[in-house]
PDB file of C-alpha atoms (C1' of nucleotides) in Angstrom:
ATOM      1  CA  MET A   1     -24.612 104.196 -40.998  1.00 68.00           C
ATOM      2  CA  PRO A   2     -24.893 102.477 -44.339  1.00 83.00           C
ATOM      3  CA  GLU A   3     -28.419 101.189 -44.954  1.00 87.00           C
ATOM      4  CA  LEU A   4     -29.961 100.404 -48.327  1.00 89.00           C
ATOM      5  CA  PRO A   5     -29.775 103.906 -49.902  1.00 89.00           C
ATOM      6  CA  GLU A   6     -26.168 104.367 -48.828  1.00 88.00           C
ATOM      7  CA  VAL A   7     -25.151 100.929 -50.137  1.00 91.00           C
ATOM      8  CA  GLU A   8     -26.961 101.634 -53.417  1.00 92.00           C
ATOM      9  CA  VAL A   9     -25.062 104.915 -53.833  1.00 90.00           C
ATOM     10  CA  VAL A  10     -21.798 103.003 -53.395  1.00 91.00           C
ATOM     11  CA  ARG A  11     -22.945 100.227 -55.751  1.00 93.00           C
ATOM     12  CA  ARG A  12     -23.745 102.737 -58.496  1.00 92.00           C
ATOM     13  CA  GLY A  13     -20.371 104.378 -58.086  1.00 91.00           C
ATOM     14  CA  LEU A  14     -18.546 101.072 -58.247  1.00 94.00           C
ATOM     15  CA  ALA A  15     -20.565  99.865 -61.233  1.00 94.00           C
ATOM     16  CA  LYS A  16     -19.479 102.986 -63.071  1.00 94.00           C
ATOM     17  CA  TRP A  17     -15.791 102.749 -62.235  1.00 94.00           C
ATOM     18  CA  VAL A  18     -14.795  99.092 -61.821  1.00 96.00           C
ATOM     19  CA  THR A  19     -16.986  97.141 -64.263  1.00 97.00           C
ATOM     20  CA  ASN A  20     -14.748  95.363 -66.835  1.00 97.00           C
ATOM     21  CA  LYS A  21     -11.646  96.119 -64.780  1.00 97.00           C
ATOM     22  CA  LYS A  22      -9.153  93.303 -64.269  1.00 98.00           C
ATOM     23  CA  ILE A  23      -7.798  92.765 -60.747  1.00 97.00           C
ATOM     24  CA  GLU A  24      -4.002  92.910 -60.632  1.00 97.00           C
ATOM     25  CA  THR A  25      -3.196  92.880 -56.904  1.00 95.00           C
ATOM     26  CA  VAL A  26      -5.134  92.490 -53.656  1.00 95.00           C
ATOM     27  CA  SER A  27      -3.615  93.457 -50.293  1.00 93.00           C
ATOM     28  CA  VAL A  28      -5.454  92.451 -47.118  1.00 92.00           C
ATOM     29  CA  LEU A  29      -4.259  94.759 -44.337  1.00 90.00           C
ATOM     30  CA  HIS A  30      -6.545  93.593 -41.520  1.00 88.00           C
ATOM     31  CA  PRO A  31      -7.603  89.957 -40.966  1.00 86.00           C
ATOM     32  CA  ARG A  32     -11.060  90.889 -39.625  1.00 87.00           C
ATOM     33  CA  ALA A  33     -11.956  92.382 -43.005  1.00 90.00           C
ATOM     34  CA  ILE A  34     -12.030  88.849 -44.474  1.00 90.00           C
ATOM     35  CA  ARG A  35     -13.218  86.963 -41.365  1.00 86.00           C
ATOM     36  CA  ASN A  36     -16.062  85.356 -43.336  1.00 86.00           C
ATOM     37  CA  PHE A  37     -13.617  84.002 -45.904  1.00 88.00           C
ATOM     38  CA  PRO A  38     -12.492  80.518 -44.872  1.00 84.00           C
ATOM     39  CA  GLY A  39      -8.994  80.805 -46.360  1.00 85.00           C
ATOM     40  CA  THR A  40      -5.931  82.920 -45.638  1.00 88.00           C
ATOM     41  CA  LYS A  41      -5.084  86.455 -46.737  1.00 90.00           C
ATOM     42  CA  LYS A  42      -2.818  84.943 -49.375  1.00 91.00           C
ATOM     43  CA  SER A  43      -5.483  82.623 -50.773  1.00 92.00           C
ATOM     44  CA  PHE A  44      -8.025  85.479 -50.783  1.00 93.00           C
ATOM     45  CA  SER A  45      -5.657  87.475 -52.974  1.00 93.00           C
ATOM     46  CA  SER A  46      -4.618  84.613 -55.231  1.00 94.00           C
ATOM     47  CA  GLN A  47      -8.252  83.687 -55.977  1.00 94.00           C
ATOM     48  CA  LEU A  48      -8.953  87.235 -57.162  1.00 95.00           C
ATOM     49  CA  ILE A  49      -5.838  88.155 -59.109  1.00 96.00           C
ATOM     50  CA  GLY A  50      -6.472  88.041 -62.859  1.00 97.00           C
ATOM     51  CA  GLN A  51     -10.262  88.069 -62.492  1.00 96.00           C
ATOM     52  CA  LYS A  52     -12.370  90.600 -64.377  1.00 97.00           C
ATOM     53  CA  ILE A  53     -15.255  92.347 -62.580  1.00 96.00           C
ATOM     54  CA  THR A  54     -18.284  91.839 -64.812  1.00 96.00           C
ATOM     55  CA  ALA A  55     -21.011  93.562 -62.751  1.00 95.00           C
ATOM     56  CA  VAL A  56     -21.791  95.089 -59.345  1.00 95.00           C
ATOM     57  CA  ASN A  57     -25.050  93.953 -57.745  1.00 94.00           C
ATOM     58  CA  ARG A  58     -26.868  94.344 -54.439  1.00 93.00           C
ATOM     59  CA  ARG A  59     -29.571  92.846 -52.261  1.00 93.00           C
ATOM     60  CA  GLY A  60     -30.500  94.782 -49.134  1.00 92.00           C
ATOM     61  CA  LYS A  61     -27.286  95.928 -47.514  1.00 92.00           C
ATOM     62  CA  TYR A  62     -25.172  93.240 -49.196  1.00 93.00           C
ATOM     63  CA  MET A  63     -23.308  94.193 -52.356  1.00 93.00           C
ATOM     64  CA  TRP A  64     -21.187  91.986 -54.564  1.00 95.00           C
ATOM     65  CA  LEU A  65     -18.741  92.278 -57.439  1.00 95.00           C
ATOM     66  CA  GLU A  66     -19.438  89.565 -59.998  1.00 95.00           C
ATOM     67  CA  LEU A  67     -16.290  87.995 -61.396  1.00 96.00           C
ATOM     68  CA  SER A  68     -15.437  86.390 -64.713  1.00 95.00           C
ATOM     69  CA  SER A  69     -14.856  83.101 -62.823  1.00 94.00           C
ATOM     70  CA  GLY A  70     -18.545  82.895 -61.848  1.00 92.00           C
ATOM     71  CA  GLN A  71     -17.730  83.797 -58.258  1.00 93.00           C
ATOM     72  CA  ALA A  72     -18.371  87.056 -56.421  1.00 94.00           C
ATOM     73  CA  VAL A  73     -16.639  89.319 -53.923  1.00 94.00           C
ATOM     74  CA  VAL A  74     -19.411  89.842 -51.369  1.00 93.00           C
ATOM     75  CA  THR A  75     -19.136  93.098 -49.436  1.00 93.00           C
ATOM     76  CA  HIS A  76     -20.971  94.283 -46.349  1.00 92.00           C
ATOM     77  CA  LEU A  77     -20.192  97.789 -45.092  1.00 91.00           C
ATOM     78  CA  GLY A  78     -21.257  97.029 -41.517  1.00 89.00           C
ATOM     79  CA  MET A  79     -21.500 100.271 -39.578  1.00 85.00           C
ATOM     80  CA  SER A  80     -18.545 102.181 -40.879  1.00 86.00           C
ATOM     81  CA  GLY A  81     -17.391 100.527 -44.101  1.00 89.00           C
ATOM     82  CA  GLN A  82     -16.531 102.537 -47.199  1.00 90.00           C
ATOM     83  CA  VAL A  83     -15.434 101.497 -50.680  1.00 92.00           C
ATOM     84  CA  LEU A  84     -13.428 104.287 -52.256  1.00 91.00           C
ATOM     85  CA  ILE A  85     -11.870 104.819 -55.665  1.00 92.00           C
ATOM     86  CA  GLN A  86      -8.497 106.440 -55.043  1.00 91.00           C
ATOM     87  CA  LYS A  87      -5.651 107.725 -57.148  1.00 90.00           C
ATOM     88  CA  PRO A  88      -2.475 105.656 -56.763  1.00 90.00           C
ATOM     89  CA  GLY A  89       0.283 106.978 -54.540  1.00 85.00           C
ATOM     90  CA  GLN A  90      -2.030 108.853 -52.185  1.00 84.00           C
ATOM     91  CA  GLU A  91      -1.565 108.660 -48.414  1.00 84.00           C
ATOM     92  CA  PRO A  92      -3.472 105.493 -47.342  1.00 85.00           C
ATOM     93  CA  GLU A  93      -6.581 105.988 -45.210  1.00 86.00           C
ATOM     94  CA  LYS A  94      -6.079 105.362 -41.477  1.00 84.00           C
ATOM     95  CA  HIS A  95      -8.499 102.417 -41.546  1.00 87.00           C
ATOM     96  CA  LEU A  96      -7.664 100.986 -44.954  1.00 90.00           C
ATOM     97  CA  ARG A  97      -8.379  97.223 -44.721  1.00 91.00           C
ATOM     98  CA  ILE A  98      -8.176  95.894 -48.301  1.00 93.00           C
ATOM     99  CA  ARG A  99      -6.576  97.472 -51.362  1.00 94.00           C
ATOM    100  CA  PHE A 100      -7.257  96.403 -54.969  1.00 95.00           C
ATOM    101  CA  THR A 101      -5.258  97.492 -58.010  1.00 96.00           C
ATOM    102  CA  PHE A 102      -6.200  96.841 -61.624  1.00 97.00           C
ATOM    103  CA  SER A 103      -4.184  96.048 -64.751  1.00 96.00           C
ATOM    104  CA  ASN A 104      -6.454  98.083 -67.052  1.00 95.00           C
ATOM    105  CA  TYR A 105      -7.345 100.983 -64.689  1.00 94.00           C
ATOM    106  CA  LYS A 106      -4.935 103.359 -63.034  1.00 95.00           C
ATOM    107  CA  ASN A 107      -7.010 104.045 -59.902  1.00 95.00           C
ATOM    108  CA  GLU A 108      -7.253 101.769 -56.864  1.00 94.00           C
ATOM    109  CA  MET A 109     -10.267 100.438 -54.980  1.00 94.00           C
ATOM    110  CA  HIS A 110      -9.976 100.724 -51.183  1.00 93.00           C
ATOM    111  CA  PHE A 111     -12.129  98.994 -48.562  1.00 93.00           C
ATOM    112  CA  VAL A 112     -11.915 101.249 -45.508  1.00 91.00           C
ATOM    113  CA  ASP A 113     -13.611 100.360 -42.217  1.00 89.00           C
ATOM    114  CA  GLN A 114     -13.096 102.051 -38.871  1.00 86.00           C
ATOM    115  CA  ARG A 115     -15.125  99.725 -36.632  1.00 84.00           C
ATOM    116  CA  THR A 116     -14.402  96.531 -38.612  1.00 86.00           C
ATOM    117  CA  PHE A 117     -18.017  95.359 -38.562  1.00 86.00           C
ATOM    118  CA  GLY A 118     -17.934  95.151 -42.344  1.00 89.00           C
ATOM    119  CA  GLY A 119     -15.947  92.854 -44.545  1.00 91.00           C
ATOM    120  CA  MET A 120     -15.443  91.040 -47.821  1.00 93.00           C
ATOM    121  CA  HIS A 121     -15.475  87.373 -48.767  1.00 92.00           C
ATOM    122  CA  ILE A 122     -15.450  85.311 -51.928  1.00 92.00           C
ATOM    123  CA  ASP A 123     -18.570  83.314 -52.638  1.00 92.00           C
ATOM    124  CA  GLU A 124     -20.031  81.089 -55.286  1.00 91.00           C
ATOM    125  CA  LEU A 125     -22.936  82.488 -57.320  1.00 92.00           C
ATOM    126  CA  ILE A 126     -26.055  80.358 -57.357  1.00 89.00           C
ATOM    127  CA  GLN A 127     -29.175  80.572 -59.485  1.00 86.00           C
ATOM    128  CA  ALA A 128     -31.878  82.394 -57.467  1.00 84.00           C
ATOM    129  CA  THR A 129     -34.342  82.548 -60.344  1.00 84.00           C
ATOM    130  CA  GLU A 130     -34.066  81.912 -64.071  1.00 84.00           C
ATOM    131  CA  ASN A 131     -32.424  85.293 -64.689  1.00 85.00           C
ATOM    132  CA  GLU A 132     -30.861  85.999 -61.331  1.00 89.00           C
ATOM    133  CA  LEU A 133     -27.606  84.938 -59.689  1.00 91.00           C
ATOM    134  CA  ILE A 134     -26.879  85.653 -56.045  1.00 92.00           C
ATOM    135  CA  PRO A 135     -24.016  84.656 -53.753  1.00 91.00           C
ATOM    136  CA  ARG A 136     -24.771  81.519 -51.745  1.00 89.00           C
ATOM    137  CA  ASN A 137     -24.349  83.328 -48.402  1.00 87.00           C
ATOM    138  CA  VAL A 138     -26.834  86.039 -49.407  1.00 90.00           C
ATOM    139  CA  GLY A 139     -29.577  83.499 -50.098  1.00 87.00           C
ATOM    140  CA  HIS A 140     -31.175  83.941 -46.655  1.00 88.00           C
ATOM    141  CA  ILE A 141     -31.592  87.702 -47.166  1.00 91.00           C
ATOM    142  CA  ALA A 142     -35.099  88.724 -48.254  1.00 92.00           C
ATOM    143  CA  ARG A 143     -35.683  90.912 -51.283  1.00 92.00           C
ATOM    144  CA  ASP A 144     -35.588  94.642 -50.558  1.00 93.00           C
ATOM    145  CA  PRO A 145     -38.404  97.056 -51.531  1.00 93.00           C
ATOM    146  CA  PHE A 146     -36.410  98.282 -54.568  1.00 93.00           C
ATOM    147  CA  ASP A 147     -36.077  94.777 -56.000  1.00 93.00           C
ATOM    148  CA  PRO A 148     -38.280  94.471 -59.131  1.00 91.00           C
ATOM    149  CA  ALA A 149     -39.408  91.058 -57.833  1.00 91.00           C
ATOM    150  CA  PHE A 150     -40.300  92.405 -54.351  1.00 92.00           C
ATOM    151  CA  ASP A 151     -43.737  91.116 -53.363  1.00 92.00           C
ATOM    152  CA  LEU A 152     -45.427  93.562 -50.973  1.00 93.00           C
ATOM    153  CA  ALA A 153     -48.294  91.216 -50.087  1.00 92.00           C
ATOM    154  CA  GLN A 154     -45.883  88.414 -49.237  1.00 91.00           C
ATOM    155  CA  ALA A 155     -43.708  90.747 -47.136  1.00 92.00           C
ATOM    156  CA  VAL A 156     -46.789  91.953 -45.236  1.00 93.00           C
ATOM    157  CA  GLU A 157     -47.778  88.369 -44.559  1.00 91.00           C
ATOM    158  CA  LYS A 158     -44.299  87.448 -43.273  1.00 90.00           C
ATOM    159  CA  LEU A 159     -44.140  90.575 -41.131  1.00 91.00           C
ATOM    160  CA  ARG A 160     -47.514  89.933 -39.478  1.00 91.00           C
ATOM    161  CA  ALA A 161     -46.731  86.260 -38.937  1.00 89.00           C
ATOM    162  CA  LYS A 162     -43.664  87.141 -36.870  1.00 89.00           C
ATOM    163  CA  LYS A 163     -44.485  87.170 -33.159  1.00 87.00           C
ATOM    164  CA  THR A 164     -42.481  90.160 -32.054  1.00 89.00           C
ATOM    165  CA  GLU A 165     -42.378  93.961 -31.894  1.00 90.00           C
ATOM    166  CA  ILE A 166     -42.755  95.774 -35.205  1.00 92.00           C
ATOM    167  CA  LYS A 167     -39.361  97.482 -35.169  1.00 92.00           C
ATOM    168  CA  ARG A 168     -37.573  94.232 -34.450  1.00 89.00           C
ATOM    169  CA  ALA A 169     -39.402  92.731 -37.441  1.00 92.00           C
ATOM    170  CA  LEU A 170     -38.509  95.684 -39.690  1.00 93.00           C
ATOM    171  CA  LEU A 171     -34.837  95.188 -38.833  1.00 92.00           C
ATOM    172  CA  ASP A 172     -35.036  91.450 -39.567  1.00 91.00           C
ATOM    173  CA  GLN A 173     -33.302  91.119 -42.936  1.00 92.00           C
ATOM    174  CA  THR A 174     -34.889  87.737 -43.599  1.00 91.00           C
ATOM    175  CA  LEU A 175     -38.354  89.383 -43.763  1.00 92.00           C
ATOM    176  CA  VAL A 176     -37.560  92.561 -45.714  1.00 93.00           C
ATOM    177  CA  SER A 177     -33.995  93.640 -46.345  1.00 93.00           C
ATOM    178  CA  GLY A 178     -32.293  97.010 -46.480  1.00 92.00           C
ATOM    179  CA  ILE A 179     -34.020  98.674 -43.521  1.00 92.00           C
ATOM    180  CA  GLY A 180     -31.768  99.678 -40.622  1.00 90.00           C
ATOM    181  CA  ASN A 181     -32.304 101.687 -37.458  1.00 90.00           C
ATOM    182  CA  ILE A 182     -32.592 105.085 -39.163  1.00 89.00           C
ATOM    183  CA  TYR A 183     -35.153 104.200 -41.840  1.00 91.00           C
ATOM    184  CA  ALA A 184     -37.111 101.954 -39.457  1.00 92.00           C
ATOM    185  CA  ASP A 185     -37.625 104.972 -37.162  1.00 92.00           C
ATOM    186  CA  GLU A 186     -38.558 107.154 -40.139  1.00 92.00           C
ATOM    187  CA  ALA A 187     -41.080 104.636 -41.531  1.00 93.00           C
ATOM    188  CA  LEU A 188     -42.627 104.209 -38.076  1.00 93.00           C
ATOM    189  CA  TRP A 189     -42.919 107.991 -37.674  1.00 94.00           C
ATOM    190  CA  ARG A 190     -44.560 108.400 -41.098  1.00 94.00           C
ATOM    191  CA  SER A 191     -47.037 105.636 -40.256  1.00 94.00           C
ATOM    192  CA  SER A 192     -47.633 106.904 -36.670  1.00 94.00           C
ATOM    193  CA  VAL A 193     -46.765 103.508 -35.209  1.00 93.00           C
ATOM    194  CA  HIS A 194     -44.889 102.921 -31.928  1.00 92.00           C
ATOM    195  CA  TRP A 195     -41.819 100.693 -32.265  1.00 92.00           C
ATOM    196  CA  ALA A 196     -43.072  98.243 -29.617  1.00 90.00           C
ATOM    197  CA  THR A 197     -46.395  97.529 -31.344  1.00 92.00           C
ATOM    198  CA  PRO A 198     -46.808  93.750 -31.687  1.00 91.00           C
ATOM    199  CA  THR A 199     -46.750  92.698 -35.347  1.00 91.00           C
ATOM    200  CA  SER A 200     -49.910  90.663 -34.697  1.00 88.00           C
ATOM    201  CA  ARG A 201     -51.763  93.902 -33.881  1.00 89.00           C
ATOM    202  CA  LEU A 202     -51.036  95.446 -37.295  1.00 91.00           C
ATOM    203  CA  THR A 203     -53.741  95.239 -39.907  1.00 93.00           C
ATOM    204  CA  GLU A 204     -52.711  94.205 -43.414  1.00 93.00           C
ATOM    205  CA  ALA A 205     -53.294  97.769 -44.558  1.00 94.00           C
ATOM    206  CA  LYS A 206     -51.135  99.243 -41.784  1.00 94.00           C
ATOM    207  CA  ALA A 207     -48.294  96.817 -42.418  1.00 93.00           C
ATOM    208  CA  ALA A 208     -48.460  97.599 -46.144  1.00 94.00           C
ATOM    209  CA  GLN A 209     -48.436 101.323 -45.378  1.00 94.00           C
ATOM    210  CA  LEU A 210     -45.397 100.894 -43.151  1.00 93.00           C
ATOM    211  CA  LEU A 211     -43.424  99.068 -45.855  1.00 94.00           C
ATOM    212  CA  THR A 212     -44.544 101.606 -48.445  1.00 94.00           C
ATOM    213  CA  HIS A 213     -43.326 104.414 -46.182  1.00 93.00           C
ATOM    214  CA  ALA A 214     -40.021 102.589 -45.695  1.00 93.00           C
ATOM    215  CA  LYS A 215     -39.543 102.466 -49.460  1.00 93.00           C
ATOM    216  CA  GLU A 216     -40.639 106.084 -49.806  1.00 93.00           C
ATOM    217  CA  VAL A 217     -38.177 107.423 -47.233  1.00 91.00           C
ATOM    218  CA  MET A 218     -35.341 105.313 -48.643  1.00 91.00           C
ATOM    219  CA  SER A 219     -36.136 106.592 -52.169  1.00 91.00           C
ATOM    220  CA  GLU A 220     -35.925 110.169 -50.922  1.00 91.00           C
ATOM    221  CA  ALA A 221     -32.632 109.422 -49.174  1.00 88.00           C
ATOM    222  CA  LEU A 222     -31.240 107.799 -52.311  1.00 88.00           C
ATOM    223  CA  ALA A 223     -32.143 110.864 -54.361  1.00 88.00           C
ATOM    224  CA  GLN A 224     -30.027 112.950 -51.984  1.00 83.00           C
ATOM    225  CA  GLY A 225     -27.057 110.615 -51.925  1.00 77.00           C
ATOM    226  CA  GLY A 226     -27.908 108.915 -48.619  1.00 74.00           C
ATOM    227  CA  THR A 227     -27.841 109.973 -44.976  1.00 68.00           C
ATOM    228  CA  SER A 228     -24.624 111.043 -43.293  1.00 59.00           C
ATOM    229  CA  PHE A 229     -24.110 111.934 -39.653  1.00 57.00           C
ATOM    230  CA  ASP A 230     -20.353 112.069 -39.835  1.00 55.00           C
ATOM    231  CA  SER A 231     -17.495 111.102 -42.131  1.00 57.00           C
ATOM    232  CA  LEU A 232     -18.287 107.388 -41.712  1.00 61.00           C
ATOM    233  CA  TYR A 233     -20.614 107.212 -44.664  1.00 64.00           C
ATOM    234  CA  VAL A 234     -19.405 108.502 -48.017  1.00 69.00           C
ATOM    235  CA  ASP A 235     -19.761 107.485 -51.668  1.00 77.00           C
ATOM    236  CA  VAL A 236     -16.888 106.059 -53.760  1.00 76.00           C
ATOM    237  CA  ASN A 237     -15.505 109.581 -54.221  1.00 76.00           C
ATOM    238  CA  GLY A 238     -15.546 110.326 -50.488  1.00 73.00           C
ATOM    239  CA  GLN A 239     -18.601 112.642 -50.708  1.00 74.00           C
ATOM    240  CA  SER A 240     -21.286 112.663 -47.981  1.00 70.00           C
ATOM    241  CA  GLY A 241     -25.043 112.523 -48.647  1.00 71.00           C
ATOM    242  CA  TYR A 242     -27.538 115.182 -47.588  1.00 65.00           C
ATOM    243  CA  PHE A 243     -30.595 113.287 -46.358  1.00 65.00           C
ATOM    244  CA  GLU A 244     -29.892 113.964 -42.666  1.00 65.00           C
ATOM    245  CA  ARG A 245     -31.789 117.227 -43.250  1.00 65.00           C
ATOM    246  CA  GLY A 246     -34.827 115.240 -44.409  1.00 77.00           C
ATOM    247  CA  LEU A 247     -35.153 113.069 -41.314  1.00 87.00           C
ATOM    248  CA  ASN A 248     -38.321 113.530 -39.237  1.00 91.00           C
ATOM    249  CA  ALA A 249     -37.493 111.330 -36.255  1.00 90.00           C
ATOM    250  CA  TYR A 250     -34.047 109.718 -36.106  1.00 88.00           C
ATOM    251  CA  GLY A 251     -31.515 111.636 -34.008  1.00 86.00           C
ATOM    252  CA  ARG A 252     -34.031 114.410 -33.188  1.00 87.00           C
ATOM    253  CA  GLU A 253     -34.538 113.927 -29.452  1.00 86.00           C
ATOM    254  CA  ASP A 254     -36.037 117.053 -27.788  1.00 85.00           C
ATOM    255  CA  GLU A 255     -36.818 118.630 -31.170  1.00 87.00           C
ATOM    256  CA  PRO A 256     -40.454 119.402 -32.135  1.00 91.00           C
ATOM    257  CA  CYS A 257     -42.346 116.819 -34.160  1.00 93.00           C
ATOM    258  CA  ASP A 258     -42.851 118.056 -37.744  1.00 94.00           C
ATOM    259  CA  ARG A 259     -46.468 116.883 -37.560  1.00 94.00           C
ATOM    260  CA  CYS A 260     -47.781 117.959 -34.145  1.00 95.00           C
ATOM    261  CA  GLY A 261     -45.032 120.001 -32.484  1.00 93.00           C
ATOM    262  CA  ARG A 262     -44.562 117.765 -29.428  1.00 93.00           C
ATOM    263  CA  LEU A 263     -40.935 117.180 -28.465  1.00 89.00           C
ATOM    264  CA  LEU A 264     -39.552 113.894 -29.794  1.00 89.00           C
ATOM    265  CA  VAL A 265     -38.239 111.334 -27.326  1.00 89.00           C
ATOM    266  CA  ARG A 266     -35.508 108.741 -27.412  1.00 87.00           C
ATOM    267  CA  ASP A 267     -36.186 105.215 -26.147  1.00 87.00           C
ATOM    268  CA  SER A 268     -33.688 102.467 -25.527  1.00 83.00           C
ATOM    269  CA  PHE A 269     -34.383  99.530 -27.794  1.00 80.00           C
ATOM    270  CA  MET A 270     -32.237  96.420 -28.496  1.00 78.00           C
ATOM    271  CA  ASN A 271     -29.215  98.169 -26.933  1.00 76.00           C
ATOM    272  CA  ARG A 272     -29.643 101.051 -29.357  1.00 83.00           C
ATOM    273  CA  SER A 273     -31.837 104.121 -29.791  1.00 87.00           C
ATOM    274  CA  SER A 274     -35.323 104.569 -31.105  1.00 89.00           C
ATOM    275  CA  PHE A 275     -36.745 108.034 -31.749  1.00 90.00           C
ATOM    276  CA  ARG A 276     -40.487 108.772 -31.826  1.00 91.00           C
ATOM    277  CA  CYS A 277     -43.152 111.375 -31.205  1.00 92.00           C
ATOM    278  CA  PRO A 278     -44.969 110.618 -27.909  1.00 91.00           C
ATOM    279  CA  LYS A 279     -48.224 112.071 -29.291  1.00 94.00           C
ATOM    280  CA  CYS A 280     -48.269 110.653 -32.851  1.00 94.00           C
ATOM    281  CA  GLN A 281     -46.689 107.338 -31.818  1.00 94.00           C
ATOM    282  CA  PRO A 282     -48.080 106.555 -28.362  1.00 91.00           C
ATOM    283  CA  LYS A 283     -47.023 103.429 -26.551  1.00 86.00           C
ATOM    284  CA  PRO A 284     -49.412 100.527 -27.254  1.00 84.00           C
ATOM    285  CA  ARG A 285     -51.617  99.622 -24.280  1.00 74.00           C
ATOM    286  CA  THR A 286     -50.218  96.114 -24.300  1.00 62.00           C
ATOM    287  CA  THR A 287     -47.139  94.731 -25.973  1.00 52.00           C
ATOM    288  CA  LYS A 288     -48.543  91.208 -26.261  1.00 54.00           C
TER     289      LYS A 288
ATOM    290  C1'  DG B   1     -38.530  76.096 -34.761  1.00 71.97           C
ATOM    291  C1'  DT B   2     -38.720  80.701 -32.999  1.00 71.97           C
ATOM    292  C1'  DT B   3     -37.357  84.638 -30.398  1.00 71.97           C
ATOM    293  C1'  DA B   4     -34.212  87.370 -27.468  1.00 71.97           C
ATOM    294  C1'  DC B   5     -29.899  88.965 -26.362  1.00 71.97           C
ATOM    295  C1'  DG B   6     -24.903  89.559 -25.937  1.00 71.97           C
ATOM    296  C1'  DA B   7     -20.474  89.989 -28.341  1.00 71.97           C
ATOM    297  C1'  DC B   8     -17.858  91.935 -31.737  1.00 71.97           C
ATOM    298  C1'  DC B   9     -15.192  96.698 -32.604  1.00 71.97           C
ATOM    299  C1'  DT B  10     -13.195 101.671 -32.608  1.00 71.97           C
ATOM    300  C1'  DG B  11     -13.531 106.658 -32.137  1.00 71.97           C
ATOM    301  C1'  DC B  12     -15.646 110.324 -29.947  1.00 71.97           C
ATOM    302  C1'  DG B  13     -17.525 113.093 -26.322  1.00 71.97           C
ATOM    303  C1'  DA B  14     -18.964 113.739 -21.578  1.00 71.97           C
ATOM    304  C1'  DG B  15     -17.782 113.638 -16.959  1.00 71.97           C
ATOM    305  C1'  DC B  16     -14.590 113.512 -13.362  1.00 71.97           C
TER     306       DC B  16
ATOM    307  C1'  DT C   1      -4.658 117.486 -19.095  1.00 71.97           C
ATOM    308  C1'  DG C   2      -5.626 112.822 -19.042  1.00 71.97           C
ATOM    309  C1'  DC C   3      -8.278 108.996 -17.831  1.00 71.97           C
ATOM    310  C1'  DT C   4     -12.611 106.141 -17.815  1.00 71.97           C
ATOM    311  C1'  DC C   5     -16.907 105.007 -19.493  1.00 71.97           C
ATOM    312  C1'  DG C   6     -20.970 105.042 -22.368  1.00 71.97           C
ATOM    313  C1'  DC C   7     -22.673 105.257 -26.872  1.00 71.97           C
ATOM    314  C1'  DA C   8     -23.161 104.401 -31.833  1.00 71.97           C
ATOM    315  C1'  DG C   9     -25.453  99.714 -34.371  1.00 71.97           C
ATOM    316  C1'  DG C  10     -25.583  95.285 -38.254  1.00 71.97           C
ATOM    317  C1'  DT C  11     -24.957  90.618 -37.983  1.00 71.97           C
ATOM    318  C1'  DC C  12     -24.250  86.225 -36.044  1.00 71.97           C
ATOM    319  C1'  DG C  13     -24.002  82.665 -32.560  1.00 71.97           C
ATOM    320  C1'  DT C  14     -25.969  80.948 -28.548  1.00 71.97           C
ATOM    321  C1'  DA C  15     -29.336  80.527 -24.913  1.00 71.97           C
ATOM    322  C1'  DA C  16     -34.019  80.072 -23.611  1.00 71.97           C
TER     323       DA C  16
END
DNA sequence: GTTACGACCTGCGAGC
DNA sequence: TGCTCGCAGGTCGTAA
């Protein structure tokens, strides 16, 4: 599933291949892929044709192509989205949703998405700070730990102020962005914290450690090209990452804990899974 | 205002 | 062999 490291791998690939390329055609093949765009498929295309891509940026799991018009094509990969650079004339992918061609680049850019949780829309860029433009609809997303302007102390304060369980807070993109289910479980394992621990019970030091571990594990994943469990996450060339081998908790039910040897367990959490070591990450006595 | 939870969606694997 | 059902999970809208 694409979380921050996976999105960053894709962003880097796109920045390399599509910066300064001029959009010639845009074909929307599935309406859900542009469900956050208020116009039609035709108006989506017509607004983009002739525009030059000037940069590719990211905040958390949101990525956007900056355009010469001052607008941006905002992209979220959802659970199964991919952005691929493909040679023209190749057999289209089964779940190809949007195809871009360029007037000054022979290859095509394909947005492919099996589960259609991802999508693209066109947005206006607004001034976030003196030197920073972000799409209007990304304004509510907090800075991620890789952002040079990320403020750890402020993030710790926001996290502890939230009256909820720690994992729910880690997944809240308005507090800290980029962390999804996999890296939340990994950060919690590294910090020996149970997912249901109330945020109010975390000391400042523990909350800071947790966010530091989240950044650490995502940095390691990024260095290995991201985490892949299947063909659903690949870079712009269709290559999978290797970080699955580096995971200590996620997806490792009934395997021994790398720290103490106890068998890891899987809990049901928010209609999804949470993996932990029952010895290193015991259930808190109270969840209030 | 804040928090919790269901819906969205498709492919795969398990179970019958 | 073929069918049904549960599971995967990020985001958003709605209910409490």
